[in-house]
Amino acid sequence: DIQMTQSPSSLSASVGDRVTITCQASQDISNYLNWYLQKPGKAPKLLIYDVSNLETGVPSRFSGSGSGTNFTFTISSLQPEDIATYYCQQSDNLPRTFGQGTKLEIK
Amino acid sequence: QVQLQESGPGLVKPSETLSLSCTVSGGSISRDFWSWIRQPPGKGLEWIGHIYYSGNTNYNPSLKSRVTISLDTSKNQFSLKLSSVTAADTAVYHCARERYSPGHLDFDLWGRGTLVTVSS
């Protein structure tokens, strides 16, 4: 299985801050990397697919970059509604695997 | 607007079989992959497996011996069976569409999830 390692596991930031989460794959996954957010009691929501493509309707303050094994997710200006847990996920290989999640809180 | 809705018992006894269905409304099940993903309370996401509209399946090796995913195109539903359950199978079970098209291989639609507790 491809292991996806996210860091940090939790993060506290202020409204307006730039926030960065990293995701490392245990092997090359090309550009098959997606990002989701999940709010408590809700289903995950797709934000970014194929490393850097914003899903329809997702605000432009969210972005992604990277290739191969190292990927980055960024919120350019944190908003109160961004409080959630964020997951990376690889689609290069079976079984599909997710990072362990990054819980984002407001400072 | 395509929506997914899980249904099934919320309580299953140890050693029995967990059975869930996912109804797809507002769209056809005759394309893409249809997946089951679970999340133990307070933990991360685990992919269980998926079925292609053609009927081909793939399962997580960690669960493969106990999992069956099937499709009923006449009802626009797909289903999950997980046998010989233990307390470790207690989780919120989500159904999801894995979008499969040029430039896309991602879970773009999810059901709200249903909590299944394994307990006697």
Short mmCIF file of C-alpha atoms in Angstrom, two decimals, chain A:
data_model
loop_
_atom_site.label_atom_id
_atom_site.label_comp_id
_atom_site.label_asym_id
_atom_site.label_seq_id
_atom_site.Cartn_x
_atom_site.Cartn_y
_atom_site.Cartn_z
CA ASP A 1 0.00 0.00 0.00
CA ILE A 2 1.10 3.58 -0.61
CA GLN A 3 1.44 5.38 2.72
CA MET A 4 0.41 9.03 2.82
CA THR A 5 1.98 11.08 5.60
CA GLN A 6 0.52 14.48 6.41
CA SER A 7 2.02 17.14 8.58
CA PRO A 8 1.27 18.69 10.87
CA SER A 9 -1.44 16.55 12.46
CA SER A 10 -2.96 19.68 13.98
CA LEU A 11 -2.54 23.37 13.38
CA SER A 12 -3.75 26.54 15.06
CA ALA A 13 -3.80 29.77 13.06
CA SER A 14 -5.44 33.18 13.03
CA VAL A 15 -7.99 34.51 10.56
CA GLY A 16 -6.10 35.94 7.60
CA ASP A 17 -3.04 33.74 8.09
CA ARG A 18 -1.46 31.74 5.30
CA VAL A 19 -1.74 28.04 6.17
CA THR A 20 0.30 25.22 4.65
CA ILE A 21 -0.13 21.46 5.00
CA THR A 22 2.25 18.94 3.51
CA CYS A 23 1.61 15.41 2.31
CA GLN A 24 4.31 12.89 1.48
CA ALA A 25 3.68 9.68 -0.43
CA SER A 26 5.77 6.57 0.23
CA GLN A 27 6.35 6.22 -3.52
CA ASP A 28 5.94 8.26 -6.68
CA ILE A 29 2.23 8.90 -7.33
CA SER A 30 2.72 11.24 -10.30
CA ASN A 31 -0.07 13.83 -10.07
CA TYR A 32 -2.75 11.54 -8.62
CA LEU A 33 -3.17 13.53 -5.44
CA ASN A 34 -6.42 14.98 -4.12
CA TRP A 35 -7.32 17.13 -1.11
CA TYR A 36 -10.52 17.05 0.95
CA LEU A 37 -11.91 18.92 3.91
CA GLN A 38 -14.21 17.40 6.48
CA LYS A 39 -16.25 19.28 9.04
CA PRO A 40 -17.50 17.49 12.17
CA GLY A 41 -20.41 15.18 11.46
CA LYS A 42 -20.23 15.80 7.71
CA ALA A 43 -18.95 13.89 4.72
CA PRO A 44 -15.59 14.87 3.25
CA LYS A 45 -15.71 17.42 0.45
CA LEU A 46 -13.37 17.42 -2.55
CA LEU A 47 -11.38 20.67 -2.78
CA ILE A 48 -8.49 19.96 -5.14
CA TYR A 49 -7.92 17.14 -7.63
CA ASP A 50 -4.81 16.12 -9.55
CA VAL A 51 -2.50 18.14 -7.26
CA SER A 52 -3.57 21.65 -8.19
CA ASN A 53 -6.99 21.74 -9.87
CA LEU A 54 -9.72 23.47 -7.92
CA GLU A 55 -13.05 21.65 -7.84
CA THR A 56 -15.96 23.71 -9.15
CA GLY A 57 -17.20 26.20 -6.59
CA VAL A 58 -14.14 25.99 -4.31
CA PRO A 59 -12.76 29.44 -3.33
CA SER A 60 -9.51 30.51 -4.95
CA ARG A 61 -7.80 30.96 -1.56
CA PHE A 62 -7.25 27.19 -1.66
CA SER A 63 -4.38 25.87 -3.77
CA GLY A 64 -2.19 22.84 -4.18
CA SER A 65 1.21 22.05 -5.63
CA GLY A 66 3.82 19.33 -5.86
CA SER A 67 4.67 16.21 -7.81
CA GLY A 68 6.04 12.73 -7.34
CA THR A 69 6.10 12.18 -3.59
CA ASN A 70 5.86 15.65 -2.04
CA PHE A 71 2.76 17.80 -2.09
CA THR A 72 1.57 20.99 -0.47
CA PHE A 73 -1.88 22.39 0.28
CA THR A 74 -2.23 26.10 1.02
CA ILE A 75 -4.94 28.42 2.25
CA SER A 76 -3.78 31.91 1.32
CA SER A 77 -5.94 33.75 3.87
CA LEU A 78 -7.62 31.64 6.53
CA GLN A 79 -11.33 32.23 7.02
CA PRO A 80 -13.44 31.11 10.01
CA GLU A 81 -15.39 28.70 7.81
CA ASP A 82 -12.16 26.87 6.90
CA ILE A 83 -12.05 25.20 10.30
CA ALA A 84 -12.06 21.51 9.48
CA THR A 85 -9.87 18.46 9.14
CA TYR A 86 -8.01 18.21 5.83
CA TYR A 87 -7.00 14.97 4.14
CA CYS A 88 -4.78 14.17 1.20
CA GLN A 89 -5.54 11.05 -0.86
CA GLN A 90 -3.72 9.20 -3.63
CA SER A 91 -5.42 7.69 -6.67
CA ASP A 92 -2.30 6.36 -8.36
CA ASN A 93 -2.68 2.85 -7.04
CA LEU A 94 -4.97 0.43 -5.26
CA PRO A 95 -5.86 0.42 -2.47
CA ARG A 96 -6.73 4.10 -2.41
CA THR A 97 -5.18 5.61 0.70
CA PHE A 98 -5.61 8.80 2.68
CA GLY A 99 -3.33 10.81 4.90
CA GLN A 100 -4.10 10.71 8.61
CA GLY A 101 -5.60 14.20 8.50
CA THR A 102 -4.67 17.70 9.67
CA LYS A 103 -7.02 19.32 12.13
CA LEU A 104 -7.11 23.07 11.59
CA GLU A 105 -8.27 25.34 14.41
CA ILE A 106 -8.61 29.07 14.86
CA LYS A 107 -6.18 30.66 17.28
#
